[in-house]
CSV table of C-alpha atoms in Angstrom, one decimal:
chain,number,residue,atom,x,y,z
A,16,MET,CA,26.9,15.4,33.9
A,17,ASN,CA,24.6,18.3,32.8
A,18,THR,CA,21.3,16.7,31.8
A,19,GLN,CA,20.5,19.8,29.7
A,20,GLN,CA,23.4,19.2,27.4
A,21,PRO,CA,23.6,16.8,24.4
A,22,LEU,CA,24.7,13.3,25.4
A,23,ASN,CA,28.2,12.2,24.4
A,24,LYS,CA,27.4,8.5,24.7
A,25,LEU,CA,24.5,6.3,23.6
A,26,PRO,CA,23.1,4.1,26.5
A,27,LEU,CA,20.7,2.1,24.4
A,28,PHE,CA,18.7,0.5,27.2
A,29,SER,CA,18.2,3.7,29.3
A,30,LEU,CA,15.1,5.8,29.6
A,31,SER,CA,16.3,7.9,32.5
A,32,SER,CA,17.1,11.1,30.5
A,33,VAL,CA,15.0,13.2,28.2
A,34,GLN,CA,17.6,12.6,25.5
A,35,MET,CA,17.1,8.8,25.6
A,36,ARG,CA,13.3,9.0,26.0
A,37,THR,CA,13.3,11.2,22.9
A,38,PHE,CA,15.8,8.9,21.1
A,39,HIS,CA,13.5,5.9,21.6
A,40,THR,CA,10.3,7.8,20.8
A,41,THR,CA,11.6,9.3,17.6
A,42,TRP,CA,12.8,6.0,16.1
A,43,LEU,CA,9.5,4.4,17.1
A,44,MET,CA,7.7,7.3,15.4
A,45,PHE,CA,9.6,6.7,12.1
A,46,PHE,CA,9.0,2.9,12.5
A,47,VAL,CA,5.2,3.3,12.6
A,48,CYS,CA,5.2,5.9,9.8
A,49,PHE,CA,7.3,3.4,7.7
A,50,PHE,CA,4.8,0.7,8.6
A,51,GLY,CA,1.9,2.9,7.4
A,52,TRP,CA,3.9,4.1,4.4
A,53,PHE,CA,4.7,0.7,3.0
A,54,GLY,CA,1.9,-1.3,4.6
A,55,LEU,CA,0.2,-1.8,1.2
A,56,ALA,CA,3.4,-3.0,-0.6
A,57,PRO,CA,3.3,-6.7,0.5
A,58,LEU,CA,-0.4,-6.7,-0.3
A,59,MET,CA,0.0,-5.5,-3.9
A,60,PRO,CA,-0.4,-8.9,-5.5
A,61,THR,CA,-4.0,-9.0,-4.0
A,62,ILE,CA,-4.6,-5.3,-4.7
A,63,ARG,CA,-3.3,-5.6,-8.3
A,64,GLU,CA,-5.9,-8.4,-8.9
A,65,ASP,CA,-8.7,-6.6,-7.0
A,66,LEU,CA,-8.3,-3.3,-8.9
A,67,GLY,CA,-7.2,-4.9,-12.2
A,68,LEU,CA,-4.0,-2.9,-12.3
A,69,THR,CA,-1.5,-3.0,-15.2
A,70,LYS,CA,2.2,-3.0,-14.8
A,71,SER,CA,2.3,0.6,-15.8
A,72,GLN,CA,-0.3,1.5,-13.3
A,73,VAL,CA,1.5,-0.4,-10.5
A,74,GLY,CA,4.6,1.6,-11.5
A,75,ASN,CA,2.7,4.9,-11.2
A,76,ILE,CA,1.5,3.8,-7.8
A,77,ILE,CA,5.2,3.1,-6.7
A,78,ILE,CA,6.2,6.5,-8.0
A,79,ALA,CA,3.3,8.3,-6.2
A,80,SER,CA,4.1,6.6,-2.9
A,81,VAL,CA,7.6,8.1,-2.8
A,82,SER,CA,7.2,11.3,-4.9
A,83,SER,CA,5.0,13.2,-2.5
A,84,THR,CA,7.6,12.7,0.2
A,85,ILE,CA,10.1,14.8,-1.7
A,86,ILE,CA,8.2,18.1,-1.2
A,87,ALA,CA,7.1,17.0,2.3
A,88,ARG,CA,10.7,16.4,3.4
A,89,LEU,CA,11.7,19.9,2.3
A,90,ILE,CA,8.8,21.4,4.2
A,91,ILE,CA,9.3,19.3,7.3
A,92,GLY,CA,12.9,20.2,7.5
A,93,LYS,CA,12.1,23.9,7.6
A,94,LEU,CA,9.3,23.3,10.1
A,95,CYS,CA,11.7,21.5,12.4
A,96,ASP,CA,13.8,24.6,12.4
A,97,THR,CA,10.8,26.8,13.3
A,98,TRP,CA,8.1,24.8,15.1
A,99,GLY,CA,10.6,22.4,16.6
A,100,PRO,CA,10.6,18.6,16.0
A,101,ARG,CA,8.1,17.7,18.7
A,102,LYS,CA,5.2,19.8,17.4
A,103,THR,CA,6.1,18.8,13.8
A,104,ALA,CA,6.1,15.1,14.6
A,105,ILE,CA,2.7,15.2,16.4
A,106,ARG,CA,1.0,17.1,13.7
A,107,LEU,CA,2.4,14.9,10.9
A,108,LEU,CA,1.4,11.7,12.7
A,109,ILE,CA,-2.2,12.9,13.2
A,110,ALA,CA,-2.7,14.3,9.7
A,111,GLY,CA,-0.8,11.4,8.1
A,112,SER,CA,-3.0,8.8,9.8
A,113,LEU,CA,-6.1,10.0,7.9
A,114,PRO,CA,-5.1,8.6,4.4
A,115,VAL,CA,-3.8,5.4,6.0
A,116,PHE,CA,-7.2,4.8,7.6
A,117,LEU,CA,-9.2,5.8,4.5
A,118,VAL,CA,-7.2,4.1,1.7
A,119,GLY,CA,-9.6,1.2,2.1
A,120,LEU,CA,-12.3,3.3,0.5
A,121,ALA,CA,-10.4,3.2,-2.9
A,122,HIS,CA,-12.2,1.1,-5.5
A,123,ASP,CA,-10.4,2.0,-8.7
A,124,TYR,CA,-6.9,2.9,-9.9
A,125,THR,CA,-7.3,6.6,-9.7
A,126,THR,CA,-8.6,6.8,-6.1
A,127,PHE,CA,-6.0,4.3,-5.0
A,128,LEU,CA,-3.3,6.3,-6.7
A,129,LEU,CA,-4.4,9.5,-4.9
A,130,PHE,CA,-4.5,7.8,-1.5
A,131,ARG,CA,-1.0,6.4,-2.1
A,132,LEU,CA,0.2,9.9,-3.0
A,133,ALA,CA,-1.3,11.2,0.3
A,134,ILE,CA,0.2,8.4,2.4
A,135,GLY,CA,3.6,9.2,1.0
A,136,VAL,CA,3.7,12.4,3.0
A,137,ILE,CA,4.4,10.5,6.2
A,138,GLY,CA,7.8,9.5,4.8
A,139,ALA,CA,8.9,13.0,5.8
A,140,SER,CA,9.0,11.7,9.4
A,141,PHE,CA,12.6,10.6,8.7
A,142,VAL,CA,13.7,14.3,8.7
A,143,ILE,CA,12.2,14.8,12.1
A,144,THR,CA,14.0,11.7,13.4
A,145,GLN,CA,17.4,12.9,12.1
A,146,PHE,CA,16.9,16.4,13.3
A,147,HIS,CA,15.6,15.5,16.7
A,148,THR,CA,18.5,13.0,17.3
A,149,SER,CA,21.0,15.6,16.2
A,150,MET,CA,19.7,17.9,18.9
A,151,MET,CA,20.1,15.3,21.6
A,152,PHE,CA,23.6,14.0,21.0
A,153,ALA,CA,27.1,15.5,20.9
A,154,ALA,CA,29.3,15.4,17.8
A,155,ASN,CA,31.3,12.4,18.8
A,156,ILE,CA,28.3,10.1,18.8
A,157,LYS,CA,25.9,12.0,16.5
A,158,GLY,CA,26.5,9.8,13.5
A,159,THR,CA,25.9,6.7,15.4
A,160,ALA,CA,22.8,8.0,17.1
A,161,ASN,CA,21.3,9.2,13.8
A,162,ALA,CA,22.1,5.8,12.1
A,163,VAL,CA,20.5,3.8,14.9
A,164,THR,CA,17.3,5.9,14.9
A,165,GLY,CA,17.1,5.9,11.1
A,166,GLY,CA,17.9,2.2,10.9
A,167,TRP,CA,15.4,1.1,13.5
A,168,GLY,CA,12.8,3.3,11.9
A,169,ASN,CA,13.5,1.9,8.5
A,170,LEU,CA,13.0,-1.5,10.1
A,171,GLY,CA,9.3,-0.7,9.8
A,172,GLY,CA,9.7,-1.4,6.1
A,173,GLY,CA,10.9,-4.9,6.8
A,174,VAL,CA,8.4,-5.7,9.6
A,175,THR,CA,5.4,-4.5,7.6
A,176,ASN,CA,6.4,-6.8,4.7
A,177,MET,CA,6.3,-9.7,7.2
A,178,VAL,CA,3.4,-8.7,9.4
A,179,MET,CA,0.9,-7.2,7.0
A,180,PRO,CA,0.4,-10.5,5.0
A,181,LEU,CA,-0.3,-12.1,8.4
A,182,ILE,CA,-2.8,-9.5,9.4
A,183,PHE,CA,-4.4,-9.9,6.0
A,184,ALA,CA,-4.5,-13.7,6.4
A,185,ALA,CA,-6.0,-13.3,9.9
A,186,ILE,CA,-8.8,-11.1,8.6
A,187,VAL,CA,-9.5,-13.5,5.8
A,188,GLY,CA,-9.7,-16.2,8.5
A,189,PHE,CA,-12.5,-14.3,10.2
A,190,GLY,CA,-14.6,-14.8,7.1
A,191,TYR,CA,-13.9,-11.6,5.1
A,192,THR,CA,-13.0,-11.7,1.4
A,193,LYS,CA,-9.5,-10.9,0.2
A,194,GLN,CA,-10.9,-7.7,-1.3
A,195,GLU,CA,-12.1,-6.6,2.1
A,196,ALA,CA,-9.1,-7.9,4.1
A,197,TRP,CA,-6.5,-5.6,2.5
A,198,ARG,CA,-8.7,-2.6,3.3
A,199,PHE,CA,-9.3,-3.5,6.9
A,200,ALA,CA,-5.6,-4.4,7.4
A,201,MET,CA,-4.6,-0.7,7.0
A,202,ILE,CA,-6.5,0.3,10.1
A,203,VAL,CA,-3.7,-1.3,12.2
A,204,PRO,CA,-0.9,1.2,11.2
A,205,GLY,CA,-3.3,4.1,11.4
A,206,VAL,CA,-4.0,3.3,15.1
A,207,MET,CA,-0.3,2.8,15.7
A,208,MET,CA,0.4,6.3,14.4
A,209,LEU,CA,-2.1,7.9,16.8
A,210,ILE,CA,-0.7,6.0,19.8
A,211,VAL,CA,2.8,7.3,18.9
A,212,ALA,CA,1.5,10.8,18.5
A,213,TRP,CA,0.4,10.7,22.1
A,214,MET,CA,3.8,9.3,23.1
A,215,TYR,CA,5.6,12.0,21.3
A,216,HIS,CA,3.6,14.6,23.2
A,217,ARG,CA,4.1,12.9,26.5
A,218,PHE,CA,7.8,11.8,26.5
A,219,THR,CA,9.8,14.2,24.3
A,220,LYS,CA,11.3,17.6,24.4
A,221,ASP,CA,12.7,19.6,21.4
A,222,THR,CA,16.1,20.0,23.0
A,223,PRO,CA,17.8,18.7,26.2
A,224,ALA,CA,17.2,22.2,27.7
A,225,GLY,CA,13.4,22.2,26.8
A,226,ASN,CA,11.0,22.9,24.0
A,227,PHE,CA,11.7,25.7,21.6
A,228,ASP,CA,9.0,27.9,23.0
A,229,GLU,CA,10.2,27.3,26.6
A,230,ILE,CA,13.8,28.4,25.8
A,231,ASP,CA,12.7,31.1,23.3
A,232,ARG,CA,14.6,29.4,20.5
A,233,SER,CA,11.8,29.5,17.9
A,234,ASN,CA,12.0,33.3,17.6
A,235,ASN,CA,15.8,33.2,17.0
A,236,VAL,CA,15.8,30.3,14.6
A,237,LYS,CA,13.5,31.9,12.1
A,238,ALA,CA,16.3,34.3,11.1
A,239,LYS,CA,19.0,31.6,10.8
A,240,THR,CA,17.9,29.7,7.7
A,241,ASP,CA,20.5,30.6,5.1
A,242,TRP,CA,19.4,29.6,1.6
A,243,THR,CA,22.9,30.3,0.2
A,244,ILE,CA,23.8,26.8,1.5
A,245,LEU,CA,22.1,25.5,-1.7
A,246,GLY,CA,25.3,26.5,-3.4
A,247,ASP,CA,27.3,24.0,-1.4
A,248,TRP,CA,28.2,21.1,-3.7
A,249,ARG,CA,28.7,18.8,-0.7
A,250,ILE,CA,24.9,18.9,0.0
A,251,TRP,CA,24.1,17.9,-3.5
A,252,ALA,CA,26.7,15.1,-3.5
A,253,LEU,CA,25.0,13.7,-0.3
A,254,THR,CA,21.6,14.2,-2.0
A,255,LEU,CA,22.8,12.0,-4.9
A,256,ALA,CA,24.3,9.5,-2.5
A,257,TYR,CA,21.1,9.2,-0.5
A,258,GLY,CA,19.1,8.8,-3.7
A,259,MET,CA,21.2,5.8,-4.5
A,260,CYS,CA,20.9,4.1,-1.1
A,261,PHE,CA,17.7,5.1,0.5
A,262,GLY,CA,16.1,5.6,-2.9
A,263,MET,CA,16.9,2.0,-3.7
A,264,GLU,CA,15.7,0.9,-0.3
A,265,ILE,CA,12.2,2.3,-0.7
A,266,THR,CA,12.0,1.1,-4.3
A,267,PHE,CA,12.9,-2.4,-3.2
A,268,ASP,CA,10.4,-2.3,-0.3
A,269,ASN,CA,7.8,-1.4,-3.0
A,270,VAL,CA,8.7,-4.0,-5.6
A,271,ALA,CA,10.3,-6.9,-3.7
A,272,SER,CA,7.0,-8.9,-3.1
A,273,LEU,CA,5.9,-8.5,-6.7
A,274,HIS,CA,9.4,-9.5,-7.9
A,275,PHE,CA,9.5,-12.6,-5.8
A,276,VAL,CA,5.9,-13.6,-6.8
A,277,ASP,CA,6.4,-13.0,-10.5
A,278,THR,CA,10.0,-14.2,-10.9
A,279,PHE,CA,10.2,-17.1,-8.4
A,280,HIS,CA,6.5,-17.9,-8.1
A,281,LEU,CA,6.3,-17.5,-4.3
A,282,SER,CA,3.0,-17.1,-2.4
A,283,GLN,CA,2.2,-13.6,-1.2
A,284,SER,CA,3.1,-14.5,2.4
A,285,SER,CA,6.4,-16.1,1.4
A,286,ALA,CA,7.3,-13.2,-0.8
A,287,GLY,CA,6.5,-10.8,2.0
A,288,PHE,CA,8.8,-12.8,4.4
A,289,TRP,CA,11.8,-12.5,2.1
A,290,ALA,CA,11.1,-8.9,1.4
A,291,GLY,CA,10.9,-8.4,5.1
A,292,ILE,CA,14.3,-10.0,5.6
A,293,PHE,CA,15.7,-7.2,3.5
A,294,GLY,CA,14.2,-4.5,5.7
A,295,ALA,CA,15.0,-6.4,8.9
A,296,MET,CA,18.7,-5.9,8.3
A,297,ASN,CA,18.1,-2.3,9.4
A,298,ILE,CA,18.2,-3.5,13.0
A,299,PHE,CA,22.0,-3.4,12.7
A,300,ALA,CA,23.2,-2.4,9.2
A,301,ARG,CA,22.4,1.3,9.1
A,302,ALA,CA,23.7,1.7,12.7
A,303,LEU,CA,26.9,-0.1,11.6
A,304,GLY,CA,27.3,2.5,8.9
A,305,GLY,CA,26.9,5.3,11.4
A,306,ILE,CA,29.3,3.7,13.9
A,307,VAL,CA,32.0,3.1,11.3
A,308,SER,CA,31.5,6.7,10.1
A,309,ASP,CA,32.1,8.1,13.6
A,310,LYS,CA,35.2,5.9,14.1
A,311,VAL,CA,36.6,6.9,10.7
A,312,GLY,CA,35.7,10.6,11.3
A,313,ALA,CA,37.6,10.6,14.7
A,314,LYS,CA,40.7,9.5,12.9
A,315,THR,CA,40.6,11.0,9.4
A,316,GLY,CA,37.9,13.8,9.7
A,317,MET,CA,35.2,14.5,7.2
A,318,LYS,CA,37.4,13.4,4.3
A,319,GLY,CA,37.5,9.9,5.6
A,320,LYS,CA,33.7,9.9,6.1
A,321,GLY,CA,33.3,10.8,2.5
A,322,ILE,CA,35.6,8.0,1.3
A,323,LEU,CA,33.8,5.5,3.5
A,324,LEU,CA,30.4,6.5,1.9
A,325,ALA,CA,31.9,6.1,-1.6
A,326,ILE,CA,33.1,2.6,-0.8
A,327,VAL,CA,29.9,1.3,0.6
A,328,LEU,CA,28.0,2.8,-2.4
A,329,LEU,CA,30.3,1.0,-4.8
A,330,LEU,CA,29.8,-2.3,-3.0
A,331,GLU,CA,26.0,-1.7,-3.0
A,332,GLY,CA,26.1,-1.3,-6.8
A,333,ILE,CA,28.1,-4.5,-7.3
A,334,GLY,CA,25.6,-6.4,-5.1
A,335,LEU,CA,22.7,-5.1,-7.1
A,336,LEU,CA,24.3,-6.4,-10.3
A,337,LEU,CA,24.7,-9.8,-8.7
A,338,PHE,CA,21.1,-9.8,-7.5
A,339,ALA,CA,19.8,-8.9,-11.0
A,340,GLN,CA,21.6,-11.9,-12.5
A,341,ALA,CA,20.6,-14.4,-9.8
A,342,GLY,CA,19.0,-17.4,-11.6
A,343,SER,CA,17.6,-19.1,-8.5
A,344,LEU,CA,15.9,-18.0,-5.3
A,345,ALA,CA,18.9,-19.0,-3.2
A,346,LEU,CA,21.3,-16.9,-5.2
A,347,ALA,CA,18.8,-14.0,-5.2
A,348,ILE,CA,18.5,-14.1,-1.4
A,349,ILE,CA,22.3,-14.3,-0.9
A,350,SER,CA,22.9,-11.4,-3.2
A,351,MET,CA,20.0,-9.4,-1.8
A,352,LEU,CA,21.5,-9.7,1.7
A,353,SER,CA,24.9,-8.5,0.4
A,354,PHE,CA,23.6,-5.4,-1.4
A,355,ALA,CA,21.2,-4.7,1.5
A,356,LEU,CA,24.1,-4.6,4.0
A,357,PHE,CA,26.1,-2.0,2.0
A,358,LEU,CA,23.0,-0.1,1.0
A,359,LYS,CA,21.9,0.3,4.7
A,360,MET,CA,25.5,1.1,5.8
A,361,ALA,CA,25.5,3.9,3.1
A,362,ASN,CA,22.3,5.3,4.6
A,363,GLY,CA,24.0,5.5,8.0
A,364,ALA,CA,27.3,6.9,6.5
A,365,THR,CA,25.4,9.6,4.6
A,366,TYR,CA,23.7,10.9,7.8
A,367,GLY,CA,27.1,10.5,9.6
A,368,ILE,CA,28.1,13.5,7.5
A,369,VAL,CA,24.8,15.5,7.2
A,370,PRO,CA,24.7,17.1,10.6
A,371,PHE,CA,28.2,18.7,10.1
A,372,ILE,CA,27.6,20.3,6.7
A,373,ASN,CA,25.9,23.4,8.2
A,374,GLU,CA,25.1,23.2,11.8
A,375,LYS,CA,22.9,26.4,11.8
A,376,ASN,CA,20.6,24.8,9.3
A,377,VAL,CA,20.5,21.1,10.2
A,378,GLY,CA,16.8,20.8,9.5
A,379,LEU,CA,17.1,22.3,6.1
A,380,VAL,CA,20.1,20.2,5.1
A,381,SER,CA,18.5,17.0,6.5
A,382,GLY,CA,15.4,17.8,4.5
A,383,ILE,CA,17.2,18.4,1.2
A,384,VAL,CA,19.3,15.2,1.5
A,385,GLY,CA,16.3,13.2,2.7
A,386,ALA,CA,14.2,14.5,-0.2
A,387,GLY,CA,17.1,13.2,-2.4
A,388,GLY,CA,16.4,9.7,-1.2
A,389,ASN,CA,12.8,9.9,-2.3
A,390,LEU,CA,13.7,11.6,-5.6
A,391,GLY,CA,16.0,8.6,-6.3
A,392,GLY,CA,13.1,6.2,-5.4
A,393,MET,CA,10.7,8.2,-7.7
A,394,LEU,CA,13.1,8.1,-10.7
A,395,PHE,CA,13.8,4.4,-10.1
A,396,GLY,CA,10.1,3.9,-10.2
A,397,PHE,CA,10.0,4.9,-13.9
A,398,LEU,CA,12.2,1.9,-14.7
A,399,PHE,CA,9.8,-0.5,-13.0
A,400,LYS,CA,6.9,1.1,-14.6
A,401,SER,CA,8.1,0.6,-18.2
A,402,GLU,CA,6.4,-2.1,-20.2
A,403,SER,CA,9.6,-2.7,-22.2
A,404,ILE,CA,12.0,-3.1,-19.3
A,405,THR,CA,11.8,-6.1,-17.0
A,406,TYR,CA,12.4,-5.9,-13.3
A,407,VAL,CA,15.7,-7.8,-13.8
A,408,GLU,CA,16.9,-5.2,-16.3
A,409,ALA,CA,15.7,-2.4,-14.0
A,410,PHE,CA,17.9,-3.7,-11.1
A,411,THR,CA,20.8,-4.0,-13.5
A,412,TYR,CA,20.5,-0.4,-14.7
A,413,ILE,CA,20.3,0.9,-11.1
A,414,GLY,CA,23.4,-1.1,-10.1
A,415,TYR,CA,25.4,0.7,-12.8
A,416,ILE,CA,24.0,4.1,-11.7
A,417,VAL,CA,24.9,3.5,-8.1
A,418,ILE,CA,28.4,2.6,-9.1
A,419,ALA,CA,28.7,5.9,-11.1
A,420,VAL,CA,27.5,7.9,-8.2
A,421,SER,CA,30.0,6.3,-5.8
A,422,PHE,CA,32.8,7.8,-8.0
A,423,ILE,CA,31.2,11.2,-7.8
A,424,VAL,CA,31.1,10.9,-4.0
A,425,MET,CA,34.7,9.7,-4.0
A,426,ILE,CA,36.0,12.9,-5.6
A,427,THR,CA,33.8,15.3,-3.5
A,428,LYS,CA,35.9,17.0,-0.8
A,429,PHE,CA,33.9,16.6,2.4
A,430,ILE,CA,36.1,19.0,4.4
A,431,LYS,CA,35.0,21.8,6.6
A,432,LYS,CA,35.2,25.2,4.8
A,433,PRO,CA,36.9,27.9,6.8
A,434,ALA,CA,33.9,30.2,6.6
A,435,ALA,CA,31.7,27.6,8.2
A,436,GLU,CA,34.0,27.0,11.1
A,437,THR,CA,32.5,29.2,13.8
A,438,ALA,CA,33.7,29.1,17.4
A,439,ALA,CA,30.7,27.0,18.4
A,440,SER,CA,31.1,24.4,15.7
A,441,THR,CA,34.9,24.2,16.4
A,442,ALA,CA,34.2,23.5,20.1
A,443,GLY,CA,31.6,21.0,19.3
A,444,ASN,CA,33.4,19.1,16.6
A,445,VAL,CA,37.0,18.8,17.5
A,446,ALA,CA,37.0,15.2,16.6
A,447,PHE,CA,36.1,15.9,13.0
A,448,ALA,CA,38.5,18.7,12.3
A,449,GLU,CA,40.9,18.1,9.5
C-alpha cells in the first residue's frame, strides 16, 4: 500500500500512518474546541445568578455563542484551501484559547456577551476536521471517517456538560466562592487547546504526501476556488439540513442544563449529567450516520444518500415533538435519546454527501454547510430568547421546522452533474456513480 495515498479503510486503533495520526489528532482538536466552546453552558445557572441575567439576555448569549462561528466557518473553509488544514488549526487553537482563558474577567452582561461572541470562533474547528479527514481517506470510506471525527469531536459538548460542573464543584471545595469558581474553571479548556495545538504541529500533515508547502499545492489551490458553486442548490439543501441537525445540537447543548433546572428542578450537576448524556451519544451516533451513508451510497449512489438524510431528519423532528410534550423527567430523557440518535445520524449523513458535491472546493463547501449549522443554531436561539415563548413551545416549533426541511431534502436531487464529473473524480468515486 502506498502510504502517500488516501486510506481506503479506517483502522481505528492504529497510529502507524500519518493518515491515522492526523485522524486522531483532528477529532481531538475539535473535541477540545467544543469543550471550550460550550464549557460555560452547564455553568449558566450559576452565571445567570452571578451576573443577574434575564431570560432575554441569556438568549442573546446563546445567539452570540453560535453566530460568530457562521462567519468564522466560511473564512476557515477558504483558509484550509489556501494555508492548509495544519497551519489553520494551529493558529485557530492559539488565538481561540485567549477568550477562553479571559472570559473569567467578565463582570457584567455586556462583557460576558462579548467574550461569548469571541469564544464562538473556535467552533470553526469543525471545518478543519472535515476538510483534513477528507484529504486523508478515499471515497469509499470518506463519509464514515468524516462522521467519526465529527462525532467524536462533538462528544466534547457532552463531556463538558458532565465535567465542567465537577471542575466547578472541586474549585468550590478548595474554598473559592461560586462566583470565582466558574471563572477559574474555564482555565482548563484553555490549557487543553494549547496542548492540542502542539500536537497538531507535531503529529499531522496536510495531505498523505506532505504539507501544502512541501508539495507546492498551496500555489495551485489559490486559483481553484470557484465561487460559481454557490449556484448549486444541493449545497443550500445541505446547508438547510445541517442547520436542522447540528444547529439543534448546539442549541440543545446551550439550553439543556437550564431547561432541566427550570422545568424538572434538577441541581446544576444533575442537569449537566443529563445534558451530557445527549452529547455523549456522539461516540457512536454520528459515526453510524456516516457508515450507513457510505453503505447506502455504495448501492444506490448519491440519490440514496439524500433519501437517507431526509429520513433521519424526519425522525429527528418527530422525536423533538415528543420531547417537547414530555410531562416527566423519565419521558423527557427517553424522547431526548430518540431525537438525539437521529439528529446525530443526520450530522453524519450530511457530511457523507458534502465531500462529493465539488471536490475541487471541499474546504469552501464544508465551510458553507458548516456555517449553516451555526446559522440554524443562531435562529433557534431567538425562540429561546423570547419572553413570550416557553422552552417547551420553542422545542415544538423547531420540531415542525425540522420536519418541513426533511421534505425539502427528500425532493432535492443529490446526483452528480455531468459537468462536475472530471476524470479524477470519476476514478476516485466509482462507488458513488449513479
